[in-house]
Coordinates of C-alpha atoms in Angstrom, one line a residue:
X1 CA 0.0 0.0 0.0
X2 CA 1.5 3.3 -1.0
X3 CA 1.6 6.4 1.2
X4 CA -1.5 8.0 -0.4
X5 CA -3.7 4.9 0.1
X6 CA -2.4 4.5 3.7
X7 CA -3.3 8.1 4.5
X8 CA -6.8 7.5 3.0
X9 CA -7.2 4.4 5.1
X10 CA -6.3 6.2 8.3
X11 CA -8.6 9.1 7.5
X12 CA -11.4 6.7 6.8
X13 CA -10.9 4.9 10.1
X14 CA -10.9 8.2 12.0
X15 CA -14.1 9.2 10.3
X16 CA -15.8 5.9 11.1
X17 CA -14.9 6.3 14.8
X18 CA -16.1 10.0 14.7
X19 CA -19.4 8.9 13.1
X20 CA -20.0 6.4 15.9
X21 CA -19.3 9.0 18.5
X22 CA -21.9 11.3 16.8
X23 CA -24.5 8.6 16.9
X24 CA -23.8 7.5 20.5
X25 CA -23.8 11.0 21.9
X26 CA -27.3 11.5 20.4
X27 CA -28.6 9.3 23.3
X28 CA -26.9 11.4 26.0
X29 CA -29.4 12.2 28.7
X30 CA -31.9 9.5 27.6
X31 CA -32.9 6.2 29.0
X32 CA -33.3 3.5 26.3
X33 CA -35.1 0.2 27.0
X34 CA -35.7 -2.8 24.7
X35 CA -38.9 -4.6 25.5
X36 CA -41.0 -7.5 24.2
X37 CA -44.6 -8.1 25.1
X38 CA -46.7 -10.8 23.4
X39 CA -44.0 -11.3 20.9
X40 CA -44.1 -7.7 19.8
X41 CA -40.5 -6.1 19.9
X42 CA -40.5 -2.6 21.3
X43 CA -38.1 0.2 22.0
X44 CA -38.7 2.9 24.7
X45 CA -36.9 6.3 25.0
X46 CA -37.4 8.9 27.7
X47 CA -35.4 11.7 29.4
X48 CA -33.3 10.4 32.4
X49 CA -34.8 11.0 35.8
X50 CA -38.1 12.2 34.3
X51 CA -41.4 12.0 36.2
X52 CA -45.0 12.2 35.0
X53 CA -44.2 13.3 31.4
X54 CA -46.4 12.8 28.4
X55 CA -46.1 9.6 26.4
X56 CA -46.2 9.1 22.6
X57 CA -46.8 5.9 20.7
X58 CA -45.0 6.0 17.3
X59 CA -46.0 3.6 14.5
X60 CA -44.0 2.9 11.4
X61 CA -45.3 2.4 7.9
X62 CA -45.4 -0.6 5.5
X63 CA -41.9 -2.2 5.0
X64 CA -40.7 -0.1 7.9
X65 CA -39.6 -0.9 11.5
X66 CA -39.3 0.8 14.8
X67 CA -35.8 2.0 13.8
X68 CA -37.1 3.9 10.9
X69 CA -39.1 6.2 13.2
X70 CA -36.2 6.9 15.6
X71 CA -35.7 10.5 14.3
X72 CA -39.1 11.5 15.8
X73 CA -38.3 9.5 18.9
X74 CA -35.0 11.3 19.6
X75 CA -36.5 14.8 19.0
X76 CA -39.4 14.1 21.3
X77 CA -37.4 12.4 24.0
X78 CA -35.0 15.3 24.2
X79 CA -37.9 17.6 24.4
X80 CA -39.3 15.9 27.4
X81 CA -41.6 13.1 26.1
X82 CA -41.5 9.4 26.8
X83 CA -41.7 7.5 23.5
X84 CA -42.6 3.9 22.6
X85 CA -41.9 2.4 19.2
X86 CA -42.6 -1.2 18.0
X87 CA -42.5 -3.5 15.0
X88 CA -45.9 -4.4 13.5
X89 CA -46.5 -8.1 12.7
X90 CA -44.3 -9.3 9.8
X91 CA -42.1 -6.3 10.0
X92 CA -38.6 -5.8 11.5
X93 CA -38.0 -8.2 14.3
X94 CA -41.6 -9.3 14.6
X95 CA -42.1 -12.7 13.0
X96 CA -45.9 -13.0 13.6
X97 CA -48.0 -12.9 10.5
X98 CA -49.7 -9.7 9.4
X99 CA -53.5 -10.3 9.5
X100 CA -56.7 -8.3 9.7
X101 CA -56.8 -6.5 13.0
X102 CA -53.1 -7.1 13.9
X103 CA -52.1 -3.4 13.6
X104 CA -54.6 -2.4 16.3
X105 CA -53.6 -5.4 18.4
X106 CA -49.9 -4.4 18.2
X107 CA -50.8 -0.8 19.1
X108 CA -52.8 -2.0 22.1
X109 CA -49.7 -4.0 23.3
X110 CA -47.5 -0.9 22.9
X111 CA -50.1 1.1 24.8
X112 CA -50.1 -1.3 27.7
X113 CA -46.3 -1.3 27.7
X114 CA -46.0 2.5 27.8
X115 CA -48.3 2.6 30.8
X116 CA -45.9 0.4 32.7
X117 CA -43.0 2.8 32.3
X118 CA -42.3 4.8 35.5
X119 CA -41.7 8.1 33.7
X120 CA -45.1 8.2 32.0
X121 CA -48.1 10.2 32.9
X122 CA -50.9 7.9 31.8
X123 CA -53.4 10.8 31.5
X124 CA -51.3 12.5 28.8
X125 CA -50.8 10.3 25.8
X126 CA -50.5 11.0 22.1
X127 CA -50.0 9.1 18.8
X128 CA -47.8 9.5 15.8
X129 CA -47.7 7.3 12.7
X130 CA -46.3 7.2 9.1
X131 CA -48.2 5.8 6.1
X132 CA -49.7 2.5 7.1
X133 CA -49.0 3.5 10.7
X134 CA -50.8 6.7 10.2
X135 CA -54.0 4.8 9.5
X136 CA -53.5 2.7 12.6
X137 CA -52.9 5.7 14.9
X138 CA -55.8 7.7 13.4
X139 CA -58.1 4.7 13.9
X140 CA -56.9 4.3 17.5
X141 CA -57.5 8.0 18.2
X142 CA -61.0 7.7 16.8
X143 CA -61.9 4.5 18.7
X144 CA -60.4 5.8 22.0
X145 CA -61.2 9.5 21.6
X146 CA -60.6 10.3 25.3
X147 CA -57.5 8.2 25.7
X148 CA -55.2 10.1 23.3
X149 CA -54.9 13.9 23.4
X150 CA -53.3 14.3 20.0
X151 CA -52.6 12.4 16.8
X152 CA -49.9 13.2 14.2
X153 CA -50.4 11.4 10.8
X154 CA -47.4 11.6 8.5
X155 CA -48.0 10.7 4.8
X156 CA -51.5 9.8 5.9
X157 CA -53.5 6.9 4.4
X158 CA -57.2 6.6 5.4
X159 CA -59.4 6.8 8.5
X160 CA -63.0 7.9 9.3
X161 CA -62.0 11.2 10.8
X162 CA -64.6 13.7 12.1
X163 CA -64.4 17.3 13.4
X164 CA -64.1 15.8 16.9
X165 CA -62.1 12.6 16.4
X166 CA -59.3 12.0 16.7
X167 CA -58.5 14.8 19.1
X168 CA -56.0 17.5 17.9
X169 CA -55.1 16.0 14.5
X170 CA -52.0 17.2 12.7
X171 CA -51.5 15.9 9.1
X172 CA -48.2 16.0 7.3
X173 CA -47.1 15.2 3.8
X174 CA -44.1 15.8 1.6
X175 CA -44.4 18.2 -1.3
X176 CA -43.0 15.4 -3.6
X177 CA -45.7 12.8 -2.7
X178 CA -48.6 14.3 -4.5
X179 CA -51.3 11.7 -3.8
X180 CA -50.5 11.8 0.0
X181 CA -50.8 15.6 -0.1
X182 CA -54.2 15.3 -1.8
X183 CA -55.3 12.7 0.7
X184 CA -54.2 14.9 3.6
X185 CA -56.2 17.8 2.2
X186 CA -59.3 15.5 1.9
X187 CA -58.8 14.3 5.5
X188 CA -58.4 17.9 6.7
X189 CA -61.7 18.9 5.1
X190 CA -63.5 15.9 6.6
X191 CA -62.0 16.7 10.0
X192 CA -63.5 20.2 9.9
X193 CA -60.6 22.3 8.5
X194 CA -57.8 24.2 10.1
X195 CA -58.5 24.9 13.8
X196 CA -56.4 25.8 16.9
X197 CA -58.9 24.9 19.6
X198 CA -56.6 22.5 21.5
X199 CA -58.6 22.7 24.7
X200 CA -61.6 21.0 23.2
X201 CA -59.5 18.6 21.2
X202 CA -60.6 20.2 17.9
X203 CA -57.1 21.3 16.8
X204 CA -56.6 20.6 13.1
X205 CA -53.6 21.4 10.9
X206 CA -51.9 20.3 7.6
X207 CA -48.2 20.8 7.2
X208 CA -46.6 20.2 3.8
X209 CA -42.9 19.5 4.2
X210 CA -40.9 21.1 1.3
X211 CA -38.8 18.9 -1.0
X212 CA -39.7 15.6 0.7
X213 CA -41.1 12.4 -0.6
X214 CA -42.5 9.3 1.2
X215 CA -39.3 8.1 2.8
X216 CA -37.1 11.3 3.1
X217 CA -39.9 13.0 5.0
X218 CA -39.1 10.8 8.0
X219 CA -35.6 12.3 8.3
X220 CA -36.5 16.0 7.8
X221 CA -36.1 18.2 10.8
X222 CA -39.0 20.3 9.7
X223 CA -41.3 17.3 10.0
X224 CA -39.9 16.3 13.4
X225 CA -40.1 19.8 14.8
X226 CA -43.7 20.3 13.5
X227 CA -44.8 17.1 15.3
X228 CA -43.0 18.3 18.5
X229 CA -44.6 21.8 18.3
X230 CA -48.0 20.3 17.8
X231 CA -47.7 18.1 20.8
X232 CA -46.3 21.0 22.9
X233 CA -49.3 23.0 22.0
X234 CA -51.6 20.1 22.9
X235 CA -50.2 19.6 26.3
X236 CA -49.4 23.3 27.0
X237 CA -45.6 22.7 27.3
X238 CA -43.2 25.6 26.9
X239 CA -40.0 23.7 27.5
X240 CA -37.4 24.4 24.7
X241 CA -35.2 21.9 23.1
X242 CA -32.3 22.6 20.7
X243 CA -31.9 19.0 19.7
X244 CA -31.7 18.4 15.9
X245 CA -31.4 14.8 14.7
X246 CA -28.2 14.7 12.7
X247 CA -27.8 10.9 13.1
X248 CA -28.5 10.2 9.4
X249 CA -25.7 12.6 8.4
X250 CA -23.4 10.6 10.6
X251 CA -24.7 7.4 8.9
X252 CA -23.9 8.6 5.4
X253 CA -20.4 9.8 6.6
X254 CA -19.9 6.4 8.1
X255 CA -20.9 4.7 4.8
X256 CA -18.7 6.9 2.8
X257 CA -15.8 6.3 5.1
X258 CA -16.1 2.5 4.7
X259 CA -16.3 2.9 0.9
X260 CA -13.1 5.0 1.0
X261 CA -11.4 2.4 3.2
X262 CA -12.4 -0.3 0.7
X263 CA -11.0 1.9 -2.1
X264 CA -7.7 2.1 -0.2
X265 CA -7.2 -1.6 0.4
X266 CA -8.9 -3.2 -2.5
X267 CA -6.0 -2.8 -5.0
X268 CA -3.8 -4.6 -2.5
X269 CA -6.1 -7.5 -1.9
X270 CA -7.5 -7.7 -5.5
X271 CA -5.1 -7.0 -8.3
X272 CA -6.8 -6.3 -11.6
X273 CA -7.3 -9.6 -13.6
X274 CA -7.2 -10.1 -17.3
X275 CA -10.1 -8.3 -18.9
X276 CA -12.9 -10.1 -20.6
X277 CA -13.7 -8.4 -23.9
X278 CA -17.5 -8.0 -24.4
X279 CA -18.8 -6.0 -27.3
X280 CA -20.5 -2.8 -26.0
X281 CA -23.4 -3.3 -28.3
X282 CA -24.1 -6.7 -26.8
X283 CA -23.8 -5.3 -23.3
X284 CA -26.2 -2.5 -23.9
X285 CA -28.5 -4.6 -25.9
X286 CA -28.8 -7.1 -23.0
X287 CA -29.5 -4.3 -20.5
X288 CA -32.2 -2.8 -22.7
X289 CA -33.9 -6.2 -23.3
X290 CA -33.8 -7.3 -19.7
X291 CA -36.7 -5.2 -18.2
X292 CA -39.2 -6.3 -20.8
X293 CA -38.6 -10.0 -20.3
X294 CA -38.3 -9.7 -16.5
X295 CA -41.6 -7.8 -16.2
X296 CA -43.2 -10.4 -18.5
X297 CA -42.0 -13.2 -16.2
X298 CA -43.6 -11.5 -13.2
X299 CA -46.9 -11.0 -15.2
X300 CA -46.9 -14.7 -16.1
X301 CA -46.2 -15.7 -12.5
X302 CA -49.0 -13.6 -11.3
X303 CA -51.5 -15.8 -13.1
X304 CA -50.5 -18.7 -10.9
X305 CA -51.1 -17.1 -7.5
X306 CA -50.4 -14.1 -5.2
X307 CA -47.5 -12.2 -6.8
X308 CA -47.2 -10.1 -3.6
X309 CA -45.9 -13.0 -1.5
X310 CA -43.5 -14.8 -3.8
X311 CA -40.4 -16.2 -2.1
X312 CA -41.8 -15.6 1.4
X313 CA -41.6 -11.8 1.4
X314 CA -44.3 -9.3 0.6
X315 CA -43.2 -7.5 -2.6
X316 CA -39.5 -8.2 -1.9
X317 CA -39.8 -11.7 -3.4
X318 CA -41.2 -10.3 -6.7
X319 CA -38.3 -7.7 -6.8
X320 CA -35.7 -10.5 -6.4
X321 CA -37.3 -12.6 -9.2
X322 CA -37.3 -9.5 -11.5
X323 CA -33.6 -9.0 -10.9
X324 CA -32.9 -12.7 -11.5
X325 CA -34.9 -12.8 -14.8
X326 CA -33.4 -9.5 -16.0
X327 CA -29.9 -10.8 -15.1
X328 CA -30.3 -14.0 -17.1
X329 CA -31.5 -12.1 -20.2
X330 CA -28.5 -9.6 -19.9
X331 CA -26.0 -12.5 -19.6
X332 CA -27.6 -14.4 -22.5
X333 CA -27.4 -11.4 -24.9
X334 CA -23.8 -10.7 -23.9
X335 CA -23.0 -14.4 -24.5
X336 CA -19.8 -14.2 -22.6
X337 CA -19.2 -15.6 -19.1
X338 CA -15.8 -15.2 -17.3
X339 CA -14.2 -18.4 -16.0
X340 CA -14.5 -18.7 -12.2
X341 CA -11.2 -18.5 -10.3
X342 CA -10.1 -18.8 -6.7
X343 CA -10.2 -15.0 -6.5
X344 CA -14.0 -15.2 -6.5
X345 CA -13.7 -16.2 -2.8
X346 CA -12.9 -12.5 -2.1
X347 CA -16.6 -11.9 -2.8
X348 CA -17.4 -13.2 0.7
X349 CA -14.9 -10.7 2.2
X350 CA -16.4 -8.0 0.1
X351 CA -19.9 -8.9 1.4
X352 CA -18.6 -8.7 5.0
X353 CA -17.1 -5.2 4.5
X354 CA -20.3 -3.9 2.7
X355 CA -22.5 -5.6 5.4
X356 CA -20.7 -3.6 8.1
X357 CA -20.5 -0.4 6.1
X358 CA -24.2 -0.4 5.1
X359 CA -25.9 -2.1 8.1
X360 CA -23.9 -2.0 11.4
X361 CA -25.0 1.6 12.1
X362 CA -28.4 1.2 10.3
X363 CA -29.4 -1.2 13.1
X364 CA -29.5 1.7 15.5
X365 CA -30.7 4.4 13.0
X366 CA -33.3 3.3 10.4
X367 CA -33.4 -0.4 9.7
X368 CA -33.7 -3.7 11.5
X369 CA -30.5 -5.0 10.1
X370 CA -30.1 -8.1 12.3
X371 CA -32.1 -10.9 10.6
X372 CA -34.5 -12.9 12.8
X373 CA -34.5 -16.6 11.9
X374 CA -37.4 -16.5 9.4
X375 CA -35.7 -13.7 7.5
X376 CA -32.2 -15.3 7.7
X377 CA -33.7 -18.4 6.0
X378 CA -34.8 -16.3 3.1
X379 CA -31.5 -14.4 2.7
X380 CA -29.8 -17.1 0.6
X381 CA -32.8 -17.4 -1.7
X382 CA -33.0 -13.6 -2.3
X383 CA -29.2 -13.5 -2.9
X384 CA -29.3 -16.4 -5.4
X385 CA -32.1 -14.8 -7.3
X386 CA -30.3 -11.5 -7.6
X387 CA -26.9 -13.0 -8.5
X388 CA -27.4 -13.1 -12.3
X389 CA -28.0 -9.3 -12.4
X390 CA -24.8 -8.5 -10.6
X391 CA -22.7 -11.0 -12.6
X392 CA -24.0 -9.4 -15.8
X393 CA -23.3 -5.9 -14.4
X394 CA -19.8 -6.9 -13.4
X395 CA -19.1 -8.4 -16.8
X396 CA -20.5 -5.3 -18.7
X397 CA -18.4 -2.9 -16.6
X398 CA -15.2 -4.8 -16.5
X399 CA -12.3 -2.6 -17.5
X400 CA -14.3 0.5 -18.5
X401 CA -13.0 4.0 -17.7
X402 CA -14.6 6.6 -15.4
X403 CA -16.7 8.2 -18.1
X404 CA -18.2 4.9 -19.3
X405 CA -18.7 3.8 -15.7
X406 CA -20.9 6.9 -15.1
X407 CA -22.8 6.0 -18.2
X408 CA -23.3 2.5 -17.0
X409 CA -24.6 3.8 -13.6
X410 CA -27.0 6.1 -15.5
X411 CA -28.1 3.3 -17.8
X412 CA -28.7 0.8 -15.0
X413 CA -30.6 3.4 -13.0
X414 CA -32.9 4.3 -15.9
X415 CA -33.5 0.7 -16.8
X416 CA -34.4 -0.2 -13.2
X417 CA -36.7 2.7 -12.7
X418 CA -38.3 2.2 -16.2
X419 CA -38.5 -1.6 -15.7
X420 CA -40.3 -1.4 -12.4
X421 CA -42.7 1.3 -13.8
X422 CA -43.6 -1.3 -16.5
X423 CA -44.1 -3.8 -13.6
X424 CA -46.5 -1.4 -11.9
X425 CA -48.4 -0.9 -15.2
X426 CA -48.8 -4.7 -15.6
X427 CA -49.2 -5.5 -11.9
X428 CA -50.7 -2.6 -10.0
X429 CA -51.0 -4.7 -6.9
X430 CA -47.2 -4.2 -6.5
X431 CA -47.8 -0.5 -6.1
X432 CA -45.4 -0.2 -3.0
X433 CA -42.5 -0.5 -5.5
X434 CA -43.4 3.0 -6.7
X435 CA -42.1 4.4 -3.4
X436 CA -38.8 2.7 -3.9
X437 CA -38.0 4.1 -7.3
X438 CA -36.0 7.1 -6.1
X439 CA -33.7 4.8 -4.2
X440 CA -32.4 2.8 -7.2
X441 CA -30.0 5.5 -8.5
X442 CA -28.4 5.8 -5.1
X443 CA -28.0 2.1 -4.6
X444 CA -26.7 1.5 -8.1
X445 CA -24.1 4.3 -7.5
X446 CA -22.7 2.3 -4.6
X447 CA -22.5 -0.9 -6.5
X448 CA -21.0 0.8 -9.5
X449 CA -18.2 2.2 -7.3
X450 CA -17.6 -1.3 -5.9
X451 CA -17.5 -2.7 -9.5
X452 CA -14.7 -0.2 -10.2
X453 CA -12.6 -1.7 -7.3
X454 CA -13.4 -5.3 -7.9
X455 CA -13.0 -5.7 -11.6
X456 CA -13.2 -9.5 -11.4
X457 CA -16.9 -10.1 -12.1
X458 CA -17.4 -13.2 -9.9
X459 CA -16.2 -11.7 -6.7
X460 CA -18.1 -8.5 -7.4
X461 CA -21.2 -10.4 -8.1
X462 CA -21.0 -12.6 -5.0
X463 CA -20.4 -9.7 -2.6
X464 CA -23.0 -7.5 -4.2
X465 CA -25.7 -10.2 -4.5
X466 CA -25.2 -11.2 -0.9
X467 CA -25.6 -7.6 0.3
X468 CA -28.6 -6.9 -1.9
X469 CA -30.2 -10.2 -0.8
X470 CA -29.7 -9.3 2.8
X471 CA -31.3 -5.9 2.2
X472 CA -34.4 -7.5 0.7
X473 CA -34.6 -10.0 3.5
X474 CA -34.3 -7.2 6.1
X475 CA -36.5 -4.6 4.7
X476 CA -39.7 -6.2 3.3
X477 CA -42.5 -7.7 5.4
X478 CA -42.7 -11.4 5.8
X479 CA -45.4 -13.2 3.9
X480 CA -48.0 -15.0 6.0

């Protein structure tokens, strides 16, 4: 390793340590408890040495987890609230099947658990939920109108709101999630319109968060502060808190530092092998043909059963099959496959590094990264299904320069977004995929960078497919 790479590795290690310091200090002054009641995993946060403070139940959305809502939890806990988060059935660390009525059952379990906490004033409780969770909390606020003093619905779905129920309803939506803005406006009209009568529980408000869509709204300080201010107004609190949740910034710095460290050491561990020559016309032709065949495969499979629950995951199984079919088509059109060598074993090491870089900090920030047994059993299947895509991608990008690599990143991003839009046209029941489309360019940029370091396609494909399979197994709900 030359001096330049050594300095880069040292700087990356220092940034990794500094990022962890930033995340850990965000919990300073808080008590954090992990709980489980009736097989529902929960996480509780509250200020240290607090007594008789308001409690807030926070519900995540579809394909989310309790970790995904921790930004709101930290802001509220630092502002003097006790907060309870949980994993709905089939989500995160909760292995129980998602069935009719299970959302309300899970919320009731969390409600009973927060009442057990010594810091909580049981007469001052509120609700906050995102997307699917917004429907659950609004319904709970309607059914138990005197139990919860306020409800915050972020990216709201549906509920039978009225001018009196739920009490003190705040609606939020991102300016880039048009149908949720329209739905929030409809709910506001049904609930009686804007109102600041908190004393009678008739407070009503709609907050549109600028430049936010369905996922990024969860990490916007303006959304978190709007929720805190609404609850402060409900409970008549005037305590000030200067806390801003910067933990996701630390997460991205942590991820970039690991990628930089990988860039520093990869040339030493993985010398560039002989290049496999593949005609660019074949490479691009395979990529362009892939989405049409893969989308057609999913359409055919949908005729034989529930396309949503393929492979044991809701939606995620269909995504993995699409990648597998697309990868096979891409490889077939290129008609070139590199010979496996012993160097392909480095793919396992690549997976370990990417696993730590992407997920070690995610576990405490936004994603249930540790796989519970039912998810771990699906992980090899998801990885195997995605392997052809990453092998084809590695072959196509082998030995290309920076300019062509950027072009390949753009091409793959466009094909993935366009391909899944075609899937949604053919199979509207997979509509949740629409919310994932903005993530594809970001994810592909990371894999393209890794491809530039590991020019041997087999090791690149093994490491990348294992990571992507793990992400699918971790993020999507378990099928019943």
